[in-house]
Amino acid sequence: MTISSTDPVAICSLPDSDPRSAVEALRHRAPVMDADAAHLVELARVFGNAPFTPLEEARRGMGADRAGFARLIARFREVPELRAAVEAGPSGQYWTKTILPLERRGVLDSVVENRVVPPASVGLYPGPTCMFRCHFCVRVTGARYEASELTPGNERLAAVIDGMPTDDPDALYVSGGLEPLTNPGLGELVSRASDRGLRITMYSNAFALTGTTLNRQPGLWDLGAVRVSLYGLDDQEYEDTTGKAKAFTRVRDNLRRFQALRSERDSTVRLGLNYLILPGRADRLPALVDYIADLDSAAPDRPVDFLTLRQDYSGRDDGMLPEDERSRLQEELHRFAALAAERTPHLNIDYGYALHGLMSGVDAVLPRITPETMRPTAHLQAAAQVDIRGDVYLYREAGFPDLAGADRYIAGRVGPDAGLVDVVSDFVTSERRVVPRPGDEYFMDGYDQVVTARLNQIESDLAAGWGADRGFLR
Ligand code: SF4
């Protein structure tokens, strides 16, 4: 069924929509009583804006009794336009990008029910070191894996690849921890995964993505995607962030060459960029369009595939922007979107949860997980990260050598006698718990935070007796 984007019901959770026309349209389409129609629209607005709301809170907010609320939820599920309204809402990306895909695969049920299953997403952290020292990075200066750890480490990672189920070709990615391209055996690992039908995405700073690296490691052409983190748009900005002189020029030249080579080889590997908008620096966005257009010109038949844009919220405890910065950012984002559409029309832009909300006119509040709301049992069934020692980390930002306190978040170690599912099994069945300490929330990335917020919501619904309806949408 196709749902029109101008349907008043399907857009009723957007801030500038008119709830009265949505209520009116709903009454004609799905015969319901007036009060119920208003409540259904209200539910779409609640969950399209605040997806992690527990059902009891939503019920109390609209003053419904339990039987009436259960009836409303059942009715809601019969009207596809209402579901579309939640997914199109300012916080819709939480639903469409993370929550619903995990729900469809039963991953969150596995966590809540303490079942042993292979992790839905597996990060391999193969880098023994990094050539940058970004000022915001949690890595410990000078801490690295020894060169002697590489060969046995790559054997462990190869065994993880061999043990991966192949039902989801995108389940595996390579990242860090440290910089993956500092591991000279990476290309072989990538080819090994590709031979099993697994399309690895590599997160990299691309400083070492040189012609020499590509010649020495042809397996890198078997990657599904290369996702490059940009740390500025000129040499000075790069140096201010990474501490490395002339790094911008080198990375840009690497990417230009990569563009030309992938076109020449007719390679299927996708190229994307990650760009973090630093506080007060949204005026740099036009220069970002110039940068991408320049990379496109290096291979006009293979333009850059995607861009992930994020706002740096670090240092803001409440995750909110001051009003003047918020409106400036909103304006700059719309200007950027228009410019990108004109100059880089093939670029797929992912604005992420918060910027998407902001562009819709809402200052989206990110789920702020604190040590009090962290889950001592974490969510290994949803995500696991493995470094070259074979250590399996519970959270994505914990996998750095010698990082204080991070060893408490190691679930176990893969090796000759234990595969990744064995580690999951030991951790889950032993009911081990990691009691969070202040600051531990920084071991989680955005994905870990969203998964945790959703699991907390589900458990709150279950505890309140909403088993069949827990989580609202699935
Ligand atoms: S953020 Fe990435 S590139 Fe920067 S120092 Fe940390 S590991 Fe290296």
Tab-separated table of C-alpha atoms and ligand atoms in Angstrom:
chain	number	residue	atom	x	y	z
A	1	MET	CA	0.000	0.000	0.000
A	2	THR	CA	1.371	3.432	-0.944
A	3	ILE	CA	0.864	6.159	1.624
A	4	SER	CA	0.879	9.745	0.396
A	5	SER	CA	3.341	12.048	2.101
A	6	THR	CA	0.624	14.715	2.191
A	7	ASP	CA	-1.884	12.471	3.942
A	8	PRO	CA	-2.749	14.417	7.142
A	9	VAL	CA	-2.717	11.193	9.179
A	10	ALA	CA	0.667	10.038	7.849
A	11	ILE	CA	2.328	13.354	8.771
A	12	CYS	CA	0.490	13.975	12.019
A	13	SER	CA	3.584	13.651	14.216
A	14	LEU	CA	5.428	16.469	12.449
A	15	PRO	CA	5.512	19.767	14.380
A	16	ASP	CA	3.852	21.881	11.681
A	17	SER	CA	1.061	19.396	10.930
A	18	ASP	CA	-2.525	20.037	11.970
A	19	PRO	CA	-3.761	17.387	14.410
A	20	ARG	CA	-7.400	18.393	13.828
A	21	SER	CA	-7.273	17.543	10.124
A	22	ALA	CA	-5.563	14.260	11.004
A	23	VAL	CA	-8.353	13.447	13.488
A	24	GLU	CA	-10.985	14.356	10.888
A	25	ALA	CA	-9.334	12.259	8.162
A	26	LEU	CA	-8.981	9.339	10.543
A	27	ARG	CA	-12.658	9.408	11.507
A	28	HIS	CA	-13.668	9.106	7.865
A	29	ARG	CA	-11.135	6.428	6.997
A	30	ALA	CA	-11.383	4.095	9.953
A	31	PRO	CA	-14.698	4.558	11.716
A	32	VAL	CA	-13.733	5.366	15.284
A	33	MET	CA	-15.267	7.504	17.932
A	34	ASP	CA	-14.100	11.117	18.102
A	35	ALA	CA	-12.245	10.684	21.362
A	36	ASP	CA	-10.470	7.580	20.068
A	37	ALA	CA	-9.407	9.338	16.865
A	38	ALA	CA	-7.845	12.130	18.902
A	39	HIS	CA	-6.057	9.602	21.105
A	40	LEU	CA	-4.737	7.668	18.112
A	41	VAL	CA	-3.275	10.841	16.615
A	42	GLU	CA	-1.844	11.689	20.025
A	43	LEU	CA	-0.185	8.259	20.207
A	44	ALA	CA	1.442	8.799	16.793
A	45	ARG	CA	2.722	12.167	17.988
A	46	VAL	CA	4.109	10.726	21.239
A	47	PHE	CA	5.981	7.830	19.607
A	48	GLY	CA	7.032	9.804	16.517
A	49	ASN	CA	8.743	12.319	18.810
A	50	ALA	CA	9.758	10.304	21.878
A	51	PRO	CA	10.204	6.703	20.712
A	52	PHE	CA	11.492	5.371	24.034
A	53	THR	CA	8.393	6.357	26.036
A	54	PRO	CA	7.176	3.483	28.253
A	55	LEU	CA	3.564	2.508	27.562
A	56	GLU	CA	2.442	3.333	31.107
A	57	GLU	CA	3.764	6.865	30.725
A	58	ALA	CA	1.913	7.281	27.408
A	59	ARG	CA	-1.259	5.834	28.936
A	60	ARG	CA	-1.152	8.132	31.949
A	61	GLY	CA	-0.368	11.093	29.684
A	62	MET	CA	-3.645	10.642	27.850
A	63	GLY	CA	-5.662	9.680	30.906
A	64	ALA	CA	-6.802	6.312	29.509
A	65	ASP	CA	-7.609	3.266	31.626
A	66	ARG	CA	-5.735	0.052	30.863
A	67	ALA	CA	-8.510	-1.666	28.923
A	68	GLY	CA	-9.148	1.446	26.832
A	69	PHE	CA	-5.443	1.901	26.176
A	70	ALA	CA	-5.019	-1.725	25.045
A	71	ARG	CA	-7.931	-1.199	22.652
A	72	LEU	CA	-6.302	1.954	21.294
A	73	ILE	CA	-3.021	0.173	20.628
A	74	ALA	CA	-4.852	-2.614	18.797
A	75	ARG	CA	-6.734	-0.042	16.711
A	76	PHE	CA	-3.508	1.863	16.006
A	77	ARG	CA	-1.967	-1.228	14.487
A	78	GLU	CA	-4.865	-1.616	12.066
A	79	VAL	CA	-4.210	1.772	10.431
A	80	PRO	CA	-1.005	1.776	8.335
A	81	GLU	CA	-1.029	5.585	8.037
A	82	LEU	CA	-0.595	5.883	11.803
A	83	ARG	CA	2.439	3.644	11.751
A	84	ALA	CA	3.767	5.700	8.823
A	85	ALA	CA	3.278	8.830	10.940
A	86	VAL	CA	5.526	7.428	13.680
A	87	GLU	CA	8.183	6.419	11.158
A	88	ALA	CA	8.034	9.831	9.416
A	89	GLY	CA	8.131	11.745	12.703
A	90	PRO	CA	11.038	13.877	13.906
A	91	SER	CA	12.445	10.808	15.714
A	92	GLY	CA	11.400	8.370	13.009
A	93	GLN	CA	14.974	7.394	12.227
A	94	TYR	CA	15.297	5.681	15.595
A	95	TRP	CA	12.482	3.410	14.454
A	96	THR	CA	13.420	2.861	10.824
A	97	LYS	CA	17.205	2.615	11.143
A	98	THR	CA	17.717	0.741	14.380
A	99	ILE	CA	14.675	-0.385	16.357
A	100	LEU	CA	12.450	-1.974	13.715
A	101	PRO	CA	15.242	-3.856	11.865
A	102	LEU	CA	16.341	-5.371	15.206
A	103	GLU	CA	12.737	-6.180	16.133
A	104	ARG	CA	12.088	-7.895	12.790
A	105	ARG	CA	14.997	-10.243	13.444
A	106	GLY	CA	13.964	-10.968	17.026
A	107	VAL	CA	17.276	-9.608	18.332
A	108	LEU	CA	15.795	-7.567	21.184
A	109	ASP	CA	13.677	-10.501	22.351
A	110	SER	CA	16.856	-12.579	22.477
A	111	VAL	CA	18.461	-10.014	24.763
A	112	VAL	CA	15.454	-9.670	27.049
A	113	GLU	CA	14.944	-13.442	27.233
A	114	ASN	CA	18.659	-14.074	27.792
A	115	ARG	CA	18.940	-16.377	24.779
A	116	VAL	CA	22.250	-17.476	23.267
A	117	VAL	CA	22.410	-16.352	19.624
A	118	PRO	CA	25.190	-15.028	17.378
A	119	PRO	CA	25.533	-11.230	17.732
A	120	ALA	CA	23.493	-9.395	15.079
A	121	SER	CA	26.367	-6.990	14.439
A	122	VAL	CA	30.038	-7.855	14.808
A	123	GLY	CA	32.826	-5.288	14.745
A	124	LEU	CA	36.378	-6.448	14.041
A	125	TYR	CA	39.025	-4.122	15.505
A	126	PRO	CA	42.222	-5.155	13.693
A	127	GLY	CA	44.326	-1.979	13.993
A	128	PRO	CA	47.429	-2.231	16.204
A	129	THR	CA	47.908	1.545	16.303
A	130	CYS	CA	46.799	4.881	14.834
A	131	MET	CA	48.776	7.651	13.152
A	132	PHE	CA	46.469	10.393	14.470
A	133	ARG	CA	45.908	11.713	17.968
A	134	CYS	CA	42.480	13.297	17.747
A	135	HIS	CA	41.776	15.562	20.704
A	136	PHE	CA	38.364	13.975	21.389
A	137	CYS	CA	39.535	10.350	21.055
A	138	VAL	CA	39.536	8.234	24.213
A	139	ARG	CA	42.519	6.158	23.122
A	140	VAL	CA	45.486	6.154	25.448
A	141	THR	CA	48.445	7.970	23.903
A	142	GLY	CA	51.216	5.493	23.118
A	143	ALA	CA	49.099	2.426	23.878
A	144	ARG	CA	49.149	-0.049	21.007
A	145	TYR	CA	49.176	-3.740	20.221
A	146	GLU	CA	52.636	-5.224	19.661
A	147	ALA	CA	53.717	-6.225	16.139
A	148	SER	CA	54.121	-9.794	17.442
A	149	GLU	CA	50.398	-9.872	18.226
A	150	LEU	CA	49.401	-9.335	14.586
A	151	THR	CA	49.801	-12.835	13.143
A	152	PRO	CA	47.978	-14.704	15.929
A	153	GLY	CA	45.496	-11.829	16.096
A	154	ASN	CA	44.630	-12.083	12.426
A	155	GLU	CA	44.165	-15.850	12.832
A	156	ARG	CA	41.641	-15.176	15.606
A	157	LEU	CA	39.780	-12.647	13.488
A	158	ALA	CA	39.805	-15.078	10.554
A	159	ALA	CA	38.181	-17.690	12.807
A	160	VAL	CA	35.496	-15.169	13.795
A	161	ILE	CA	34.815	-14.524	10.100
A	162	ASP	CA	34.607	-18.268	9.412
A	163	GLY	CA	32.108	-18.685	12.245
A	164	MET	CA	29.780	-15.885	11.133
A	165	PRO	CA	26.294	-16.874	9.979
A	166	THR	CA	25.767	-15.753	6.393
A	167	ASP	CA	22.091	-14.835	6.577
A	168	ASP	CA	22.918	-11.122	6.978
A	169	PRO	CA	25.665	-10.067	4.512
A	170	ASP	CA	26.066	-6.739	6.331
A	171	ALA	CA	26.530	-8.103	9.847
A	172	LEU	CA	30.296	-7.588	9.849
A	173	TYR	CA	32.242	-4.346	9.884
A	174	VAL	CA	35.850	-3.352	10.475
A	175	SER	CA	36.612	-0.406	12.698
A	176	GLY	CA	38.362	0.495	15.925
A	177	GLY	CA	39.576	0.946	18.460
A	178	LEU	CA	42.590	2.013	16.487
A	179	GLU	CA	43.007	2.535	12.730
A	180	PRO	CA	42.223	-0.688	10.780
A	181	LEU	CA	44.559	0.120	7.869
A	182	THR	CA	47.572	-0.129	10.198
A	183	ASN	CA	47.084	-3.911	9.996
A	184	PRO	CA	48.882	-5.228	6.875
A	185	GLY	CA	46.785	-8.407	6.904
A	186	LEU	CA	43.468	-6.594	6.629
A	187	GLY	CA	42.998	-7.201	2.892
A	188	GLU	CA	43.225	-10.970	3.393
A	189	LEU	CA	40.608	-10.857	6.146
A	190	VAL	CA	38.305	-8.829	3.917
A	191	SER	CA	38.652	-11.334	1.048
A	192	ARG	CA	37.989	-14.196	3.424
A	193	ALA	CA	34.724	-12.571	4.481
A	194	SER	CA	33.812	-11.729	0.901
A	195	ASP	CA	34.307	-15.369	-0.101
A	196	ARG	CA	31.584	-16.199	2.416
A	197	GLY	CA	29.262	-13.545	0.977
A	198	LEU	CA	29.889	-11.021	3.779
A	199	ARG	CA	30.217	-7.387	2.633
A	200	ILE	CA	32.440	-5.691	5.153
A	201	THR	CA	32.207	-1.942	5.727
A	202	MET	CA	35.528	-0.472	6.819
A	203	TYR	CA	35.625	2.646	9.011
A	204	SER	CA	38.948	4.389	8.462
A	205	ASN	CA	40.695	7.754	8.567
A	206	ALA	CA	42.094	6.904	5.068
A	207	PHE	CA	45.543	8.302	5.874
A	208	ALA	CA	47.004	4.923	4.887
A	209	LEU	CA	44.629	4.310	1.982
A	210	THR	CA	47.513	4.919	-0.412
A	211	GLY	CA	48.286	3.414	-3.817
A	212	THR	CA	50.956	1.278	-2.122
A	213	THR	CA	48.473	-0.098	0.432
A	214	LEU	CA	45.987	-0.937	-2.314
A	215	ASN	CA	48.717	-2.682	-4.338
A	216	ARG	CA	49.943	-4.670	-1.345
A	217	GLN	CA	46.468	-5.536	-0.117
A	218	PRO	CA	44.278	-6.132	-3.184
A	219	GLY	CA	41.746	-7.815	-0.879
A	220	LEU	CA	40.637	-4.334	0.155
A	221	TRP	CA	38.780	-4.181	-3.161
A	222	ASP	CA	36.495	-6.895	-1.742
A	223	LEU	CA	35.118	-4.471	0.830
A	224	GLY	CA	31.442	-3.652	0.614
A	225	ALA	CA	32.086	-0.045	1.591
A	226	VAL	CA	34.784	2.313	2.803
A	227	ARG	CA	33.509	4.869	5.284
A	228	VAL	CA	36.060	7.625	5.839
A	229	SER	CA	36.008	9.906	8.870
A	230	LEU	CA	36.954	13.439	7.836
A	231	TYR	CA	38.680	15.598	10.430
A	232	GLY	CA	38.559	18.940	8.667
A	233	LEU	CA	38.416	20.615	5.294
A	234	ASP	CA	41.949	21.987	5.115
A	235	ASP	CA	45.378	21.132	6.498
A	236	GLN	CA	45.067	23.470	9.472
A	237	GLU	CA	41.728	22.033	10.592
A	238	TYR	CA	43.099	18.519	10.289
A	239	GLU	CA	46.179	19.394	12.272
A	240	ASP	CA	44.111	21.090	14.987
A	241	THR	CA	42.020	17.934	15.381
A	242	THR	CA	44.447	15.089	14.674
A	243	GLY	CA	47.801	16.648	15.576
A	244	LYS	CA	49.186	15.609	12.175
A	245	ALA	CA	50.558	18.134	9.681
A	246	LYS	CA	49.442	18.011	6.031
A	247	ALA	CA	47.080	15.139	6.742
A	248	PHE	CA	44.196	16.782	4.878
A	249	THR	CA	46.159	16.942	1.631
A	250	ARG	CA	47.272	13.346	1.960
A	251	VAL	CA	43.795	11.989	2.729
A	252	ARG	CA	42.216	14.009	-0.091
A	253	ASP	CA	44.851	12.740	-2.551
A	254	ASN	CA	44.267	9.177	-1.332
A	255	LEU	CA	40.542	9.524	-1.892
A	256	ARG	CA	40.959	11.083	-5.336
A	257	ARG	CA	43.177	8.143	-6.329
A	258	PHE	CA	40.756	5.671	-4.780
A	259	GLN	CA	37.932	7.238	-6.791
A	260	ALA	CA	39.874	6.958	-10.057
A	261	LEU	CA	40.959	3.375	-9.332
A	262	ARG	CA	37.533	2.085	-8.372
A	263	SER	CA	36.155	3.575	-11.566
A	264	GLU	CA	38.961	2.050	-13.631
A	265	ARG	CA	38.476	-1.376	-12.011
A	266	ASP	CA	34.716	-1.060	-12.127
A	267	SER	CA	34.811	-2.035	-8.464
A	268	THR	CA	31.542	-2.369	-6.560
A	269	VAL	CA	33.014	-1.006	-3.313
A	270	ARG	CA	31.039	2.010	-2.104
A	271	LEU	CA	32.712	5.138	-0.788
A	272	GLY	CA	31.204	7.243	1.952
A	273	LEU	CA	32.325	10.018	4.281
A	274	ASN	CA	31.583	10.793	7.912
A	275	TYR	CA	31.650	14.457	8.862
A	276	LEU	CA	31.170	15.865	12.328
A	277	ILE	CA	29.900	19.441	12.533
A	278	LEU	CA	31.864	21.053	15.326
A	279	PRO	CA	30.072	23.540	17.599
A	280	GLY	CA	29.527	26.829	15.786
A	281	ARG	CA	31.095	25.517	12.559
A	282	ALA	CA	28.036	24.835	10.420
A	283	ASP	CA	29.375	27.558	8.099
A	284	ARG	CA	31.902	24.974	6.869
A	285	LEU	CA	29.181	22.917	5.211
A	286	PRO	CA	29.471	24.607	1.780
A	287	ALA	CA	33.193	23.728	1.822
A	288	LEU	CA	32.179	20.115	2.456
A	289	VAL	CA	30.082	20.176	-0.723
A	290	ASP	CA	33.112	21.565	-2.617
A	291	TYR	CA	35.239	18.749	-1.236
A	292	ILE	CA	32.815	16.036	-2.309
A	293	ALA	CA	32.294	17.631	-5.738
A	294	ASP	CA	36.073	17.595	-6.154
A	295	LEU	CA	36.200	13.870	-5.337
A	296	ASP	CA	33.370	13.300	-7.810
A	297	SER	CA	35.352	15.053	-10.508
A	298	ALA	CA	38.131	12.458	-10.060
A	299	ALA	CA	35.687	9.794	-11.299
A	300	PRO	CA	32.561	11.369	-12.797
A	301	ASP	CA	31.015	7.948	-13.441
A	302	ARG	CA	31.531	6.910	-9.786
A	303	PRO	CA	30.545	9.814	-7.538
A	304	VAL	CA	30.898	9.498	-3.769
A	305	ASP	CA	28.056	7.266	-2.598
A	306	PHE	CA	27.080	8.547	0.819
A	307	LEU	CA	27.696	11.080	3.542
A	308	THR	CA	26.943	10.729	7.220
A	309	LEU	CA	26.557	14.085	8.898
A	310	ARG	CA	26.572	14.453	12.677
A	311	GLN	CA	26.603	17.265	15.180
A	312	ASP	CA	29.188	17.190	17.941
A	313	TYR	CA	27.198	17.146	21.183
A	314	SER	CA	30.152	16.365	23.415
A	315	GLY	CA	30.464	18.774	26.294
A	316	ARG	CA	26.731	19.493	26.397
A	317	ASP	CA	25.396	17.592	29.362
A	318	ASP	CA	21.748	17.940	28.419
A	319	GLY	CA	22.393	17.294	24.716
A	320	MET	CA	20.600	20.547	23.842
A	321	LEU	CA	21.809	23.397	21.648
A	322	PRO	CA	21.412	27.051	22.633
A	323	GLU	CA	18.500	28.630	20.736
A	324	ASP	CA	20.594	30.906	18.479
A	325	GLU	CA	22.972	28.062	17.533
A	326	ARG	CA	20.035	25.768	16.896
A	327	SER	CA	18.369	28.109	14.388
A	328	ARG	CA	21.685	28.910	12.685
A	329	LEU	CA	22.435	25.213	12.324
A	330	GLN	CA	18.954	24.541	10.995
A	331	GLU	CA	19.363	27.257	8.338
A	332	GLU	CA	22.826	26.056	7.357
A	333	LEU	CA	21.588	22.472	7.051
A	334	HIS	CA	18.777	23.425	4.694
A	335	ARG	CA	21.191	25.523	2.627
A	336	PHE	CA	23.622	22.602	2.575
A	337	ALA	CA	20.882	20.182	1.468
A	338	ALA	CA	19.977	22.459	-1.462
A	339	LEU	CA	23.599	22.949	-2.475
A	340	ALA	CA	24.366	19.231	-2.264
A	341	ALA	CA	21.279	18.400	-4.328
A	342	GLU	CA	22.573	20.742	-7.016
A	343	ARG	CA	26.299	19.910	-7.026
A	344	THR	CA	26.460	16.309	-5.780
A	345	PRO	CA	23.052	14.984	-6.851
A	346	HIS	CA	23.970	11.311	-6.412
A	347	LEU	CA	25.063	11.704	-2.810
A	348	ASN	CA	22.950	9.863	-0.274
A	349	ILE	CA	22.961	11.982	2.889
A	350	ASP	CA	22.277	10.523	6.305
A	351	TYR	CA	21.597	13.299	8.813
A	352	GLY	CA	21.302	10.940	11.753
A	353	TYR	CA	18.748	10.993	14.515
A	354	ALA	CA	19.390	14.466	15.890
A	355	LEU	CA	20.014	16.507	12.734
A	356	HIS	CA	17.042	14.882	11.009
A	357	GLY	CA	14.872	16.020	13.927
A	358	LEU	CA	16.375	19.484	13.859
A	359	MET	CA	15.694	19.838	10.121
A	360	SER	CA	12.074	18.870	10.822
A	361	GLY	CA	11.931	21.791	13.245
A	362	VAL	CA	12.379	19.835	16.454
A	363	ASP	CA	15.362	19.909	18.785
A	364	ALA	CA	15.568	16.131	19.045
A	365	VAL	CA	16.828	14.942	22.390
A	366	LEU	CA	19.212	12.013	22.144
A	367	PRO	CA	18.698	9.141	24.551
A	368	ARG	CA	21.144	9.976	27.307
A	369	ILE	CA	22.166	6.758	28.940
A	370	THR	CA	23.828	7.238	32.328
A	371	PRO	CA	25.512	4.701	34.613
A	372	GLU	CA	22.123	4.423	36.381
A	373	THR	CA	20.351	3.403	33.169
A	374	MET	CA	23.148	1.256	31.689
A	375	ARG	CA	22.259	-2.419	31.647
A	376	PRO	CA	24.671	-4.546	33.687
A	377	THR	CA	23.998	-7.435	31.273
A	378	ALA	CA	24.585	-5.189	28.189
A	379	HIS	CA	23.355	-6.534	24.822
A	380	LEU	CA	25.849	-8.987	23.369
A	381	GLN	CA	23.138	-10.563	21.201
A	382	ALA	CA	22.798	-7.220	19.385
A	383	ALA	CA	26.464	-6.265	19.053
A	384	ALA	CA	29.935	-7.594	19.836
A	385	GLN	CA	33.347	-6.108	19.099
A	386	VAL	CA	36.507	-8.225	18.790
A	387	ASP	CA	40.084	-6.896	18.885
A	388	ILE	CA	43.258	-8.654	17.712
A	389	ARG	CA	43.769	-10.239	21.116
A	390	GLY	CA	40.411	-11.894	20.599
A	391	ASP	CA	38.884	-9.891	23.433
A	392	VAL	CA	35.151	-9.448	22.948
A	393	TYR	CA	33.956	-6.036	24.099
A	394	LEU	CA	30.402	-5.309	25.181
A	395	TYR	CA	30.399	-1.734	23.859
A	396	ARG	CA	31.745	-0.141	20.721
A	397	GLU	CA	33.892	2.557	22.314
A	398	ALA	CA	35.545	0.270	24.856
A	399	GLY	CA	37.910	-1.595	22.497
A	400	PHE	CA	41.092	0.440	22.983
A	401	PRO	CA	44.242	-1.033	24.572
A	402	ASP	CA	44.947	0.053	28.150
A	403	LEU	CA	41.809	2.205	28.389
A	404	ALA	CA	41.083	2.591	32.100
A	405	GLY	CA	38.115	0.515	33.212
A	406	ALA	CA	37.408	-0.888	29.743
A	407	ASP	CA	38.643	-4.368	30.676
A	408	ARG	CA	35.514	-4.758	32.834
A	409	TYR	CA	33.576	-4.670	29.560
A	410	ILE	CA	35.377	-7.653	28.053
A	411	ALA	CA	32.884	-10.513	27.889
A	412	GLY	CA	35.518	-13.138	27.128
A	413	ARG	CA	38.174	-14.043	24.605
A	414	VAL	CA	37.871	-15.951	21.354
A	415	GLY	CA	40.658	-18.422	20.634
A	416	PRO	CA	41.371	-21.976	19.550
A	417	ASP	CA	38.886	-23.351	22.078
A	418	ALA	CA	36.221	-20.685	22.033
A	419	GLY	CA	34.371	-19.120	19.125
A	420	LEU	CA	32.323	-15.951	19.347
A	421	VAL	CA	29.074	-17.787	20.107
A	422	ASP	CA	30.865	-19.656	22.931
A	423	VAL	CA	31.824	-16.303	24.438
A	424	VAL	CA	28.215	-15.098	24.106
A	425	SER	CA	27.018	-18.329	25.690
A	426	ASP	CA	29.420	-18.089	28.649
A	427	PHE	CA	28.544	-14.471	29.293
A	428	VAL	CA	24.793	-14.888	28.965
A	429	THR	CA	24.371	-18.173	30.833
A	430	SER	CA	26.706	-17.188	33.669
A	431	GLU	CA	24.432	-14.156	34.201
A	432	ARG	CA	27.531	-12.045	34.687
A	433	ARG	CA	26.796	-8.426	35.419
A	434	VAL	CA	29.047	-5.403	34.975
A	435	VAL	CA	28.138	-2.803	37.570
A	436	PRO	CA	28.493	0.567	35.802
A	437	ARG	CA	30.702	3.259	37.280
A	438	PRO	CA	30.579	7.003	36.611
A	439	GLY	CA	31.990	7.673	33.146
A	440	ASP	CA	31.268	4.171	31.828
A	441	GLU	CA	28.578	5.621	29.550
A	442	TYR	CA	31.403	6.895	27.320
A	443	PHE	CA	32.178	3.284	26.372
A	444	MET	CA	28.906	3.329	24.422
A	445	ASP	CA	28.449	4.828	20.985
A	446	GLY	CA	25.159	6.128	19.570
A	447	TYR	CA	24.036	2.661	18.516
A	448	ASP	CA	24.733	1.203	21.967
A	449	GLN	CA	22.747	4.047	23.511
A	450	VAL	CA	19.726	3.532	21.263
A	451	VAL	CA	19.714	-0.229	21.843
A	452	THR	CA	19.998	0.316	25.610
A	453	ALA	CA	17.171	2.875	25.630
A	454	ARG	CA	14.935	0.488	23.675
A	455	LEU	CA	15.741	-2.475	25.939
A	456	ASN	CA	15.014	-0.377	29.043
A	457	GLN	CA	11.695	0.660	27.507
A	458	ILE	CA	10.801	-2.949	26.695
A	459	GLU	CA	11.621	-4.106	30.220
A	460	SER	CA	9.597	-1.289	31.712
A	461	ASP	CA	6.600	-2.315	29.544
A	462	LEU	CA	7.024	-5.965	30.494
A	463	ALA	CA	7.213	-5.108	34.200
A	464	ALA	CA	4.009	-3.080	33.855
A	465	GLY	CA	2.189	-6.078	32.376
A	466	TRP	CA	2.176	-4.939	28.742
A	467	GLY	CA	3.817	-8.121	27.410
A	468	ALA	CA	1.865	-8.416	24.161
A	469	ASP	CA	2.171	-4.721	23.334
A	470	ARG	CA	5.627	-4.053	24.742
A	471	GLY	CA	7.662	-1.494	22.799
A	472	PHE	CA	4.544	-0.180	21.010
A	473	LEU	CA	5.677	-0.928	17.425
A	474	ARG	CA	7.661	-3.906	16.212
B	1	SF4	S1	39.530	9.072	16.555
B	1	SF4	FE1	40.239	7.461	15.184
B	1	SF4	S2	41.727	8.497	13.862
B	1	SF4	FE2	41.452	9.810	15.659
B	1	SF4	S3	43.056	9.147	17.090
B	1	SF4	FE3	41.192	8.014	17.627
B	1	SF4	S4	41.457	6.084	16.503
B	1	SF4	FE4	42.870	7.554	15.553
